[in-house]
GROMACS .gro file of C-alpha atoms in nm:
model
  455
    1MET     CA    1  -0.935   1.901   0.847
    2LYS     CA    2  -0.705   1.586   0.789
    3ILE     CA    3  -0.334   1.657   0.847
    4ILE     CA    4  -0.046   1.411   0.789
    5ILE     CA    5   0.288   1.461   0.944
    6LEU     CA    6   0.588   1.273   0.869
    7GLY     CA    7   0.858   1.262   1.096
    8ALA     CA    8   0.824   1.270   1.480
    9GLY     CA    9   1.112   1.486   1.550
   10LYS     CA   10   1.102   1.821   1.733
   11LEU     CA   11   0.925   2.023   1.462
   12GLY     CA   12   0.668   1.716   1.409
   13ILE     CA   13   0.589   1.695   1.786
   14ARG     CA   14   0.558   2.075   1.815
   15LEU     CA   15   0.297   2.083   1.542
   16VAL     CA   16   0.121   1.799   1.712
   17GLU     CA   17   0.111   1.992   2.024
   18ALA     CA   18  -0.025   2.292   1.816
   19LEU     CA   19  -0.290   2.103   1.652
   20VAL     CA   20  -0.436   1.829   1.879
   21ASP     CA   21  -0.668   2.084   2.043
   22GLY     CA   22  -0.787   2.219   1.698
   23ASP     CA   23  -1.054   2.091   1.479
   24TYR     CA   24  -0.811   1.858   1.299
   25ASP     CA   25  -0.758   1.498   1.233
   26VAL     CA   26  -0.390   1.434   1.275
   27THR     CA   27  -0.192   1.129   1.171
   28LEU     CA   28   0.175   1.100   1.274
   29VAL     CA   29   0.428   0.885   1.084
   30ASP     CA   30   0.781   0.777   1.202
   31ASN     CA   31   0.999   0.465   1.151
   32ASN     CA   32   1.055   0.439   1.536
   33GLU     CA   33   0.759   0.249   1.659
   34GLU     CA   34   0.861   0.263   2.024
   35LYS     CA   35   0.856   0.654   2.005
   36LEU     CA   36   0.518   0.661   1.841
   37ASN     CA   37   0.367   0.442   2.096
   38HIS     CA   38   0.509   0.685   2.361
   39LEU     CA   39   0.358   0.978   2.188
   40ALA     CA   40   0.017   0.811   2.136
   41GLN     CA   41  -0.015   0.792   2.499
   42GLN     CA   42   0.022   1.156   2.528
   43TYR     CA   43  -0.168   1.289   2.226
   44ASP     CA   44  -0.502   1.211   2.073
   45VAL     CA   45  -0.343   1.137   1.728
   46LEU     CA   46  -0.324   0.850   1.497
   47THR     CA   47   0.031   0.698   1.496
   48VAL     CA   48   0.157   0.479   1.203
   49ALA     CA   49   0.511   0.337   1.179
   50GLY     CA   50   0.676   0.300   0.832
   51ASP     CA   51   0.902   0.439   0.557
   52ALA     CA   52   0.768   0.801   0.490
   53LYS     CA   53   0.870   0.800   0.118
   54THR     CA   54   0.697   0.487   0.018
   55VAL     CA   55   0.381   0.496  -0.190
   56GLU     CA   56   0.253   0.200   0.025
   57LEU     CA   57   0.264   0.382   0.319
   58LEU     CA   58   0.127   0.703   0.191
   59ARG     CA   59  -0.193   0.519   0.042
   60GLU     CA   60  -0.208   0.347   0.381
   61VAL     CA   61  -0.253   0.668   0.579
   62ASN     CA   62  -0.532   0.767   0.301
   63VAL     CA   63  -0.312   1.056   0.181
   64SER     CA   64  -0.539   1.124  -0.099
   65GLU     CA   65  -0.795   1.233   0.136
   66ALA     CA   66  -0.568   1.465   0.335
   67ASP     CA   67  -0.603   1.849   0.331
   68PHE     CA   68  -0.222   1.921   0.433
   69LEU     CA   69   0.084   1.686   0.456
   70LEU     CA   70   0.421   1.815   0.612
   71SER     CA   71   0.740   1.599   0.562
   72THR     CA   72   0.974   1.670   0.834
   73THR     CA   73   1.189   1.369   0.856
   74THR     CA   74   1.579   1.386   0.907
   75SER     CA   75   1.648   1.348   0.556
   76ASP     CA   76   1.585   1.644   0.281
   77ASP     CA   77   1.584   1.367  -0.017
   78THR     CA   78   1.312   1.172   0.175
   79ASN     CA   79   1.105   1.501   0.266
   80ILE     CA   80   1.124   1.602  -0.107
   81LEU     CA   81   1.011   1.261  -0.259
   82ALA     CA   82   0.747   1.213   0.015
   83ALA     CA   83   0.592   1.536  -0.034
   84SER     CA   84   0.599   1.494  -0.398
   85PHE     CA   85   0.431   1.153  -0.416
   86ALA     CA   86   0.171   1.289  -0.147
   87LYS     CA   87   0.079   1.553  -0.386
   88ILE     CA   88   0.049   1.314  -0.704
   89LEU     CA   89  -0.159   1.074  -0.493
   90GLY     CA   90  -0.404   1.365  -0.445
   91CYS     CA   91  -0.311   1.537  -0.116
   92LYS     CA   92  -0.430   1.910  -0.147
   93TYR     CA   93  -0.147   2.081   0.006
   94VAL     CA   94   0.205   1.958   0.076
   95ALA     CA   95   0.513   2.095   0.258
   96ALA     CA   96   0.868   1.987   0.286
   97ARG     CA   97   1.147   2.060   0.526
   98VAL     CA   98   1.467   2.125   0.338
   99ARG     CA   99   1.781   2.217   0.505
  100ASP     CA  100   2.080   2.158   0.307
  101PRO     CA  101   2.266   2.458   0.162
  102GLU     CA  102   2.322   2.292  -0.148
  103HIS     CA  103   1.962   2.296  -0.215
  104MET     CA  104   1.908   2.672  -0.144
  105ASN     CA  105   1.995   2.792  -0.494
  106GLN     CA  106   1.742   2.558  -0.658
  107LEU     CA  107   1.449   2.582  -0.423
  108GLU     CA  108   1.212   2.724  -0.671
  109PHE     CA  109   1.334   2.460  -0.919
  110ILE     CA  110   1.251   2.182  -0.668
  111ARG     CA  111   0.927   2.340  -0.564
  112GLU     CA  112   0.778   2.364  -0.921
  113HIS     CA  113   0.951   2.051  -1.053
  114TYR     CA  114   0.835   1.816  -0.750
  115ASN     CA  115   0.517   2.007  -0.746
  116ILE     CA  116   0.563   2.115  -0.374
  117ASP     CA  117   0.347   2.398  -0.230
  118MET     CA  118   0.551   2.493   0.054
  119ILE     CA  119   0.943   2.446   0.140
  120ILE     CA  120   1.026   2.500   0.514
  121ASN     CA  121   1.389   2.596   0.613
  122PRO     CA  122   1.422   2.676   0.980
  123ASP     CA  123   1.766   2.790   0.917
  124LEU     CA  124   1.672   3.033   0.664
  125LEU     CA  125   1.353   3.160   0.865
  126ILE     CA  126   1.576   3.247   1.164
  127THR     CA  127   1.829   3.403   0.956
  128GLY     CA  128   1.564   3.619   0.811
  129GLU     CA  129   1.447   3.734   1.161
  130ILE     CA  130   1.826   3.798   1.257
  131TYR     CA  131   1.887   3.982   0.952
  132ARG     CA  132   1.561   4.208   0.989
  133TYR     CA  133   1.691   4.300   1.354
  134LEU     CA  134   2.056   4.385   1.252
  135ILE     CA  135   1.959   4.590   0.939
  136ASP     CA  136   1.614   4.719   0.995
  137LYS     CA  137   1.615   4.709   1.380
  138TYR     CA  138   1.267   4.566   1.376
  139THR     CA  139   1.136   4.896   1.244
  140LEU     CA  140   0.829   4.717   1.052
  141SER     CA  141   0.963   4.920   0.762
  142ASN     CA  142   0.890   5.236   0.906
  143GLY     CA  143   0.791   5.160   1.264
  144ILE     CA  144   0.427   5.108   1.183
  145TYR     CA  145   0.238   4.798   1.076
  146THR     CA  146  -0.115   4.855   0.954
  147PHE     CA  147  -0.435   4.682   0.942
  148ASP     CA  148  -0.661   4.917   0.778
  149ARG     CA  149  -0.785   5.148   1.031
  150ILE     CA  150  -0.560   4.986   1.314
  151ALA     CA  151  -0.180   5.031   1.344
  152LEU     CA  152   0.105   4.869   1.527
  153ILE     CA  153   0.392   5.089   1.641
  154GLU     CA  154   0.734   4.989   1.808
  155PHE     CA  155   0.946   5.219   1.988
  156GLU     CA  156   1.178   5.233   2.295
  157ALA     CA  157   0.990   5.311   2.620
  158SER     CA  158   1.248   5.607   2.693
  159ARG     CA  159   1.064   5.783   2.426
  160MET     CA  160   0.761   5.817   2.618
  161PRO     CA  161   0.919   5.894   2.969
  162GLU     CA  162   0.573   5.961   3.124
  163VAL     CA  163   0.490   5.586   3.107
  164VAL     CA  164   0.837   5.451   3.238
  165GLY     CA  165   0.778   5.297   3.596
  166LYS     CA  166   0.422   5.277   3.551
  167ASN     CA  167   0.220   4.933   3.523
  168LEU     CA  168  -0.013   4.872   3.240
  169ILE     CA  169  -0.324   4.981   3.428
  170GLU     CA  170  -0.159   5.305   3.501
  171PHE     CA  171  -0.050   5.325   3.120
  172ARG     CA  172  -0.424   5.306   3.007
  173ALA     CA  173  -0.510   5.577   3.228
  174ILE     CA  174  -0.224   5.792   3.081
  175GLN     CA  175  -0.281   5.680   2.729
  176PRO     CA  176  -0.641   5.550   2.689
  177ASP     CA  177  -0.609   5.558   2.303
  178PHE     CA  178  -0.353   5.283   2.302
  179LEU     CA  179  -0.312   4.919   2.422
  180VAL     CA  180   0.040   4.775   2.499
  181ILE     CA  181   0.017   4.440   2.337
  182GLY     CA  182   0.396   4.348   2.372
  183ILE     CA  183   0.691   4.432   2.564
  184SER     CA  184   1.058   4.320   2.494
  185LYS     CA  185   1.267   4.303   2.814
  186ASN     CA  186   1.623   4.200   2.779
  187GLY     CA  187   1.571   4.008   2.453
  188LYS     CA  188   1.259   3.823   2.572
  189ILE     CA  189   0.919   3.916   2.452
  190ILE     CA  190   0.619   3.903   2.702
  191VAL     CA  191   0.252   3.973   2.638
  192PRO     CA  192   0.194   4.204   2.903
  193HIS     CA  193  -0.109   4.231   3.174
  194GLY     CA  194  -0.222   4.478   3.414
  195PRO     CA  195   0.061   4.439   3.702
  196ASP     CA  196   0.334   4.449   3.454
  197VAL     CA  197   0.580   4.735   3.483
  198ILE     CA  198   0.719   4.921   3.208
  199GLU     CA  199   1.106   5.005   3.219
  200GLU     CA  200   1.330   5.236   3.054
  201GLY     CA  201   1.518   4.969   2.863
  202ASP     CA  202   1.205   4.818   2.732
  203LEU     CA  203   1.107   4.795   2.373
  204LEU     CA  204   0.711   4.861   2.352
  205TYR     CA  205   0.449   4.743   2.091
  206LEU     CA  206   0.126   4.963   2.081
  207ILE     CA  207  -0.201   4.917   1.897
  208GLY     CA  208  -0.437   5.186   1.827
  209GLU     CA  209  -0.621   5.363   1.549
  210LYS     CA  210  -0.405   5.442   1.258
  211GLN     CA  211  -0.457   5.824   1.289
  212ASP     CA  212  -0.356   5.819   1.633
  213ILE     CA  213  -0.058   5.584   1.595
  214PHE     CA  214   0.079   5.829   1.314
  215LYS     CA  215   0.062   6.099   1.542
  216LEU     CA  216   0.227   5.921   1.805
  217SER     CA  217   0.515   5.799   1.553
  218LYS     CA  218   0.612   6.162   1.484
  219ARG     CA  219   0.679   6.189   1.849
  220VAL     CA  220   0.873   5.875   1.935
  221HIS     CA  221   1.044   5.786   1.619
  222SER     CA  222   1.346   5.979   1.485
  223LYS     CA  223   1.391   5.992   1.110
  224PHE     CA  224   1.410   5.632   0.965
  225HIS     CA  225   1.724   5.506   0.802
  226HIS     CA  226   1.871   5.171   0.714
  227ALA     CA  227   2.165   5.067   0.919
  228ASP     CA  228   2.504   5.145   0.789
  229SER     CA  229   2.751   4.855   0.714
  230ARG     CA  230   2.812   4.696   1.029
  231LYS     CA  231   3.086   4.491   1.200
  232VAL     CA  232   2.931   4.139   1.275
  233MET     CA  233   3.074   3.846   1.455
  234ILE     CA  234   2.920   3.519   1.414
  235ILE     CA  235   2.990   3.206   1.640
  236GLY     CA  236   2.919   2.880   1.473
  237GLY     CA  237   2.966   2.815   1.117
  238GLY     CA  238   2.665   2.557   1.074
  239LYS     CA  239   2.363   2.630   0.852
  240THR     CA  240   2.239   2.944   1.031
  241GLY     CA  241   2.597   3.095   1.056
  242TYR     CA  242   2.639   3.032   0.691
  243TYR     CA  243   2.320   3.164   0.558
  244LEU     CA  244   2.354   3.487   0.803
  245ALA     CA  245   2.712   3.531   0.677
  246ARG     CA  246   2.622   3.523   0.310
  247ARG     CA  247   2.321   3.734   0.363
  248LEU     CA  248   2.494   4.012   0.560
  249SER     CA  249   2.826   4.014   0.342
  250GLU     CA  250   2.575   4.081   0.039
  251TYR     CA  251   2.421   4.366   0.224
  252GLY     CA  252   2.789   4.517   0.262
  253SER     CA  253   2.836   4.448   0.636
  254LYS     CA  254   3.200   4.327   0.738
  255VAL     CA  255   3.164   3.986   0.881
  256LYS     CA  256   3.379   3.737   1.090
  257ILE     CA  257   3.274   3.390   1.138
  258VAL     CA  258   3.421   3.171   1.389
  259GLU     CA  259   3.406   2.784   1.342
  260GLN     CA  260   3.596   2.513   1.524
  261ASP     CA  261   3.590   2.224   1.256
  262LYS     CA  262   3.867   2.273   1.021
  263GLN     CA  263   3.692   2.114   0.723
  264ARG     CA  264   3.375   2.306   0.775
  265CYS     CA  265   3.601   2.616   0.768
  266HIS     CA  266   3.706   2.496   0.417
  267TYR     CA  267   3.346   2.473   0.302
  268LEU     CA  268   3.269   2.820   0.438
  269THR     CA  269   3.580   2.995   0.273
  270ASN     CA  270   3.504   2.833  -0.070
  271LYS     CA  271   3.149   2.914  -0.034
  272LEU     CA  272   3.147   3.287   0.108
  273ARG     CA  273   3.262   3.591  -0.051
  274ASN     CA  274   3.401   3.883   0.147
  275VAL     CA  275   3.358   3.699   0.483
  276MET     CA  276   3.653   3.621   0.710
  277VAL     CA  277   3.656   3.274   0.848
  278LEU     CA  278   3.828   3.190   1.139
  279ASN     CA  279   3.915   2.844   1.280
  280GLY     CA  280   3.894   2.836   1.645
  281ASP     CA  281   3.700   2.791   1.949
  282GLY     CA  282   3.440   3.025   1.998
  283ALA     CA  283   3.444   2.996   2.377
  284ASN     CA  284   3.803   3.138   2.362
  285ILE     CA  285   3.764   3.474   2.494
  286ARG     CA  286   4.108   3.561   2.452
  287MET     CA  287   4.104   3.493   2.073
  288LEU     CA  288   3.755   3.663   2.042
  289GLU     CA  289   3.929   3.981   2.204
  290GLU     CA  290   4.234   3.954   1.964
  291GLU     CA  291   3.976   3.943   1.667
  292ASP     CA  292   3.851   4.278   1.803
  293LEU     CA  293   3.529   4.164   1.979
  294ASN     CA  294   3.523   4.497   2.158
  295GLU     CA  295   3.479   4.672   1.828
  296MET     CA  296   3.199   4.464   1.713
  297ASP     CA  297   2.859   4.635   1.641
  298ALA     CA  298   2.676   4.278   1.657
  299PHE     CA  299   2.748   3.937   1.812
  300VAL     CA  300   2.546   3.641   1.678
  301THR     CA  301   2.580   3.296   1.852
  302CYS     CA  302   2.461   3.010   1.654
  303THR     CA  303   2.638   2.697   1.764
  304GLY     CA  304   2.461   2.383   1.827
  305TYR     CA  305   2.463   2.411   2.181
  306ASP     CA  306   2.216   2.626   2.370
  307GLU     CA  307   2.445   2.664   2.679
  308GLU     CA  308   2.732   2.793   2.486
  309ASN     CA  309   2.505   3.023   2.292
  310LEU     CA  310   2.415   3.187   2.599
  311LEU     CA  311   2.718   3.198   2.760
  312LEU     CA  312   2.913   3.376   2.491
  313ALA     CA  313   2.629   3.605   2.406
  314LEU     CA  314   2.641   3.728   2.775
  315THR     CA  315   3.022   3.774   2.749
  316ALA     CA  316   2.984   3.972   2.444
  317LYS     CA  317   2.713   4.191   2.605
  318ASN     CA  318   2.968   4.266   2.906
  319HIS     CA  319   3.224   4.357   2.639
  320GLY     CA  320   2.993   4.641   2.501
  321VAL     CA  321   2.857   4.504   2.195
  322GLU     CA  322   2.561   4.687   2.102
  323ASP     CA  323   2.345   4.403   1.962
  324VAL     CA  324   2.360   4.051   2.082
  325ILE     CA  325   2.146   3.772   1.930
  326SER     CA  326   2.152   3.409   2.029
  327LYS     CA  327   1.985   3.108   1.885
  328VAL     CA  328   1.837   2.879   2.138
  329SER     CA  329   1.599   2.579   2.103
  330HIS     CA  330   1.512   2.446   2.431
  331GLU     CA  331   1.221   2.575   2.628
  332SER     CA  332   1.380   2.520   2.957
  333TYR     CA  333   1.602   2.859   2.920
  334LYS     CA  334   1.305   3.081   2.888
  335GLU     CA  335   1.337   3.231   3.266
  336LEU     CA  336   1.728   3.240   3.235
  337ILE     CA  337   1.701   3.441   2.925
  338SER     CA  338   1.527   3.728   3.060
  339LYS     CA  339   1.770   3.783   3.334
  340LEU     CA  340   2.070   3.782   3.099
  341GLY     CA  341   2.051   4.113   2.916
  342ILE     CA  342   2.074   3.969   2.558
  343ASP     CA  343   1.902   4.181   2.288
  344ILE     CA  344   1.724   3.913   2.090
  345VAL     CA  345   1.690   3.527   2.167
  346LEU     CA  346   1.532   3.327   1.869
  347ASN     CA  347   1.392   2.975   1.871
  348PRO     CA  348   1.402   2.825   1.527
  349LEU     CA  349   1.148   2.560   1.616
  350ASP     CA  350   0.900   2.830   1.719
  351ILE     CA  351   0.949   3.027   1.395
  352SER     CA  352   0.915   2.730   1.174
  353ALA     CA  353   0.605   2.589   1.343
  354SER     CA  354   0.451   2.968   1.331
  355SER     CA  355   0.520   2.950   0.948
  356ILE     CA  356   0.364   2.607   0.888
  357LEU     CA  357   0.039   2.675   1.109
  358ARG     CA  358  -0.009   3.008   0.879
  359ALA     CA  359  -0.027   2.776   0.589
  360ILE     CA  360  -0.255   2.518   0.761
  361ARG     CA  361  -0.497   2.789   0.879
  362GLY     CA  362  -0.507   2.949   0.524
  363SER     CA  363  -0.657   3.298   0.464
  364LYS     CA  364  -1.026   3.204   0.547
  365ARG     CA  365  -0.989   3.240   0.923
  366VAL     CA  366  -0.647   3.435   0.963
  367LEU     CA  367  -0.651   3.719   0.755
  368SER     CA  368  -0.287   3.856   0.818
  369SER     CA  369   0.000   3.798   1.059
  370VAL     CA  370   0.332   3.937   1.158
  371LEU     CA  371   0.595   3.845   1.373
  372LEU     CA  372   0.740   4.036   1.670
  373GLN     CA  373   1.110   3.974   1.711
  374GLY     CA  374   1.021   3.597   1.604
  375GLN     CA  375   0.906   3.535   1.952
  376ALA     CA  376   0.561   3.651   1.949
  377GLU     CA  377   0.286   3.642   1.658
  378LEU     CA  378   0.011   3.908   1.590
  379LEU     CA  379  -0.285   3.764   1.387
  380GLU     CA  380  -0.597   3.917   1.217
  381ILE     CA  381  -0.882   3.674   1.271
  382TYR     CA  382  -1.223   3.679   1.105
  383ALA     CA  383  -1.479   3.571   1.372
  384SER     CA  384  -1.752   3.297   1.289
  385ASP     CA  385  -2.073   3.307   1.435
  386ARG     CA  386  -1.993   2.927   1.561
  387MET     CA  387  -1.701   3.037   1.773
  388ASN     CA  388  -1.788   2.996   2.161
  389MET     CA  389  -1.569   3.313   2.231
  390LEU     CA  390  -1.858   3.539   2.080
  391ASN     CA  391  -2.093   3.730   2.283
  392VAL     CA  392  -1.896   3.671   2.594
  393PRO     CA  393  -1.724   3.959   2.788
  394LEU     CA  394  -1.330   3.924   2.743
  395ARG     CA  395  -1.267   3.898   3.135
  396ASN     CA  396  -1.501   3.574   3.132
  397LEU     CA  397  -1.298   3.390   2.875
  398GLU     CA  398  -0.995   3.350   3.124
  399LEU     CA  399  -0.740   3.369   2.864
  400PRO     CA  400  -0.383   3.240   2.954
  401GLU     CA  401  -0.112   3.515   3.019
  402TYR     CA  402   0.052   3.443   2.703
  403ILE     CA  403  -0.239   3.564   2.481
  404ILE     CA  404  -0.414   3.916   2.461
  405ILE     CA  405  -0.703   4.020   2.237
  406ALA     CA  406  -0.550   4.358   2.106
  407ALA     CA  407  -0.811   4.514   1.896
  408ILE     CA  408  -1.151   4.463   1.724
  409ARG     CA  409  -1.277   4.599   1.404
  410ARG     CA  410  -1.641   4.620   1.384
  411GLY     CA  411  -1.762   4.777   1.047
  412ALA     CA  412  -1.632   5.128   1.049
  413GLU     CA  413  -1.566   5.121   1.416
  414THR     CA  414  -1.236   5.039   1.582
  415ILE     CA  415  -1.247   4.897   1.940
  416ILE     CA  416  -0.932   4.876   2.162
  417PRO     CA  417  -1.093   4.629   2.411
  418ASP     CA  418  -1.127   4.586   2.794
  419GLY     CA  419  -1.239   4.317   2.997
  420ASN     CA  420  -1.624   4.425   2.929
  421THR     CA  421  -1.572   4.410   2.550
  422VAL     CA  422  -1.774   4.134   2.362
  423ILE     CA  423  -1.657   3.979   2.025
  424LYS     CA  424  -1.933   3.953   1.778
  425ASP     CA  425  -2.013   3.768   1.447
  426GLY     CA  426  -1.836   3.927   1.170
  427ASP     CA  427  -1.585   4.110   1.369
  428ARG     CA  428  -1.220   4.118   1.279
  429VAL     CA  429  -1.008   4.037   1.582
  430ILE     CA  430  -0.641   4.098   1.637
  431ILE     CA  431  -0.474   3.851   1.858
  432VAL     CA  432  -0.136   3.856   2.007
  433CYS     CA  433   0.021   3.527   2.139
  434LEU     CA  434   0.359   3.391   2.207
  435VAL     CA  435   0.472   3.182   1.932
  436SER     CA  436   0.587   2.892   2.144
  437ASN     CA  437   0.221   2.878   2.260
  438ILE     CA  438   0.061   2.975   1.934
  439GLY     CA  439  -0.137   2.628   1.959
  440TYR     CA  440  -0.390   2.802   2.166
  441VAL     CA  441  -0.514   3.020   1.894
  442GLU     CA  442  -0.650   2.690   1.735
  443LYS     CA  443  -0.871   2.675   2.034
  444LEU     CA  444  -1.001   3.050   1.984
  445THR     CA  445  -1.071   2.988   1.612
  446ARG     CA  446  -1.205   2.624   1.604
  447PRO     CA  447  -1.588   2.613   1.588
  448THR     CA  448  -1.635   2.378   1.882
  449MET     CA  449  -1.353   2.510   2.123
  450ARG     CA  450  -1.334   2.410   2.487
  451LEU     CA  451  -1.249   2.726   2.655
  452ASN     CA  452  -1.291   2.822   3.032
  453ILE     CA  453  -1.562   3.052   3.002
  454ARG     CA  454  -1.759   3.200   3.301
  455ARG     CA  455  -2.108   3.297   3.219
   0.00000   0.00000   0.00000
């Protein structure tokens, strides 16, 4: 499969990292030749320096033979034009990153008029995840997500007190019909394994047969209802803050947004209805207290600075705010995040890359997928007879800690696997993987993958 990525920024590089071990021929284009030379030494990709929006360059990289093109330069206009030109020149599927709020009301027109298959907006994607958490509290509609005869359920560990304080091995002894495929600890999703211990404040994700999950749901879920109108304070009036404030206010929440730049405040005031826009420094705790921080139901930090987002989120949590969410883009804060007690930490880069990878994989290999708190992805994959992971006990695959084989559907049979389970041709395999490491799924699904396998 031939893939062309225009733009060697964070998103472009993240996709290269995810695709480089898969069955793909990747070409990376950027106007910074020095940067491309450095990347060419790191990854097995073809690099081309030039202007992404010129027909000459697109022809140079043989765009007519490409299966997928993503334009993710720093310019929305360049991305739209480049993707459109690529489609005209014969590329099968084109995607463009478009971030400007001025384009948001005409996305469908842009997509149809310029013949673009997919438009990616990282700020809208992360807004959707935050909105679902605040309004639906990640209940997956009713707490259950189904895959025909298999189902996934989410609930607080305290609703099943007999497993609190137990590790995953002990859990399987108590609940042999279920497998814990994810645990949210202090805002950070982990893919759990045998020694990991379930704690009272954890949020659990269990998978099992549908009939068993529905019985469990009656025990661990109270009657589902949508959240009432909530008081939400947003720190940062950039694109994410703007989209979130607009969507929450349309829902009926009482929203306050704090933005330091005066000119940006004027823009927000003119564009947002029923939202209180405050011009001030979000790091000024006294000001936040004067604006009723203690009375907020939710607090969202989405400035352009990860350190400030985390610090303010921790402050809000210490002030007793129930739901605290922070946008963090750098991987280096992973370990710190789990110790802060913030409810949800989202990385827009991970969420965007996951969305694009779903489009690249298509429906032939990946039958369906769902995000868990925007940090882990659950995928249903069709097992082909050419995959090396077939006919090998799972324990011999030596999978990394961030991935787990959650369930297998074999005809009418549902299998909750253990180390002795073997995947066979034609199985439907449910895999859970951290979004930040989603590229490893390419190794699992490629016909000639290179895995560490003990025979």
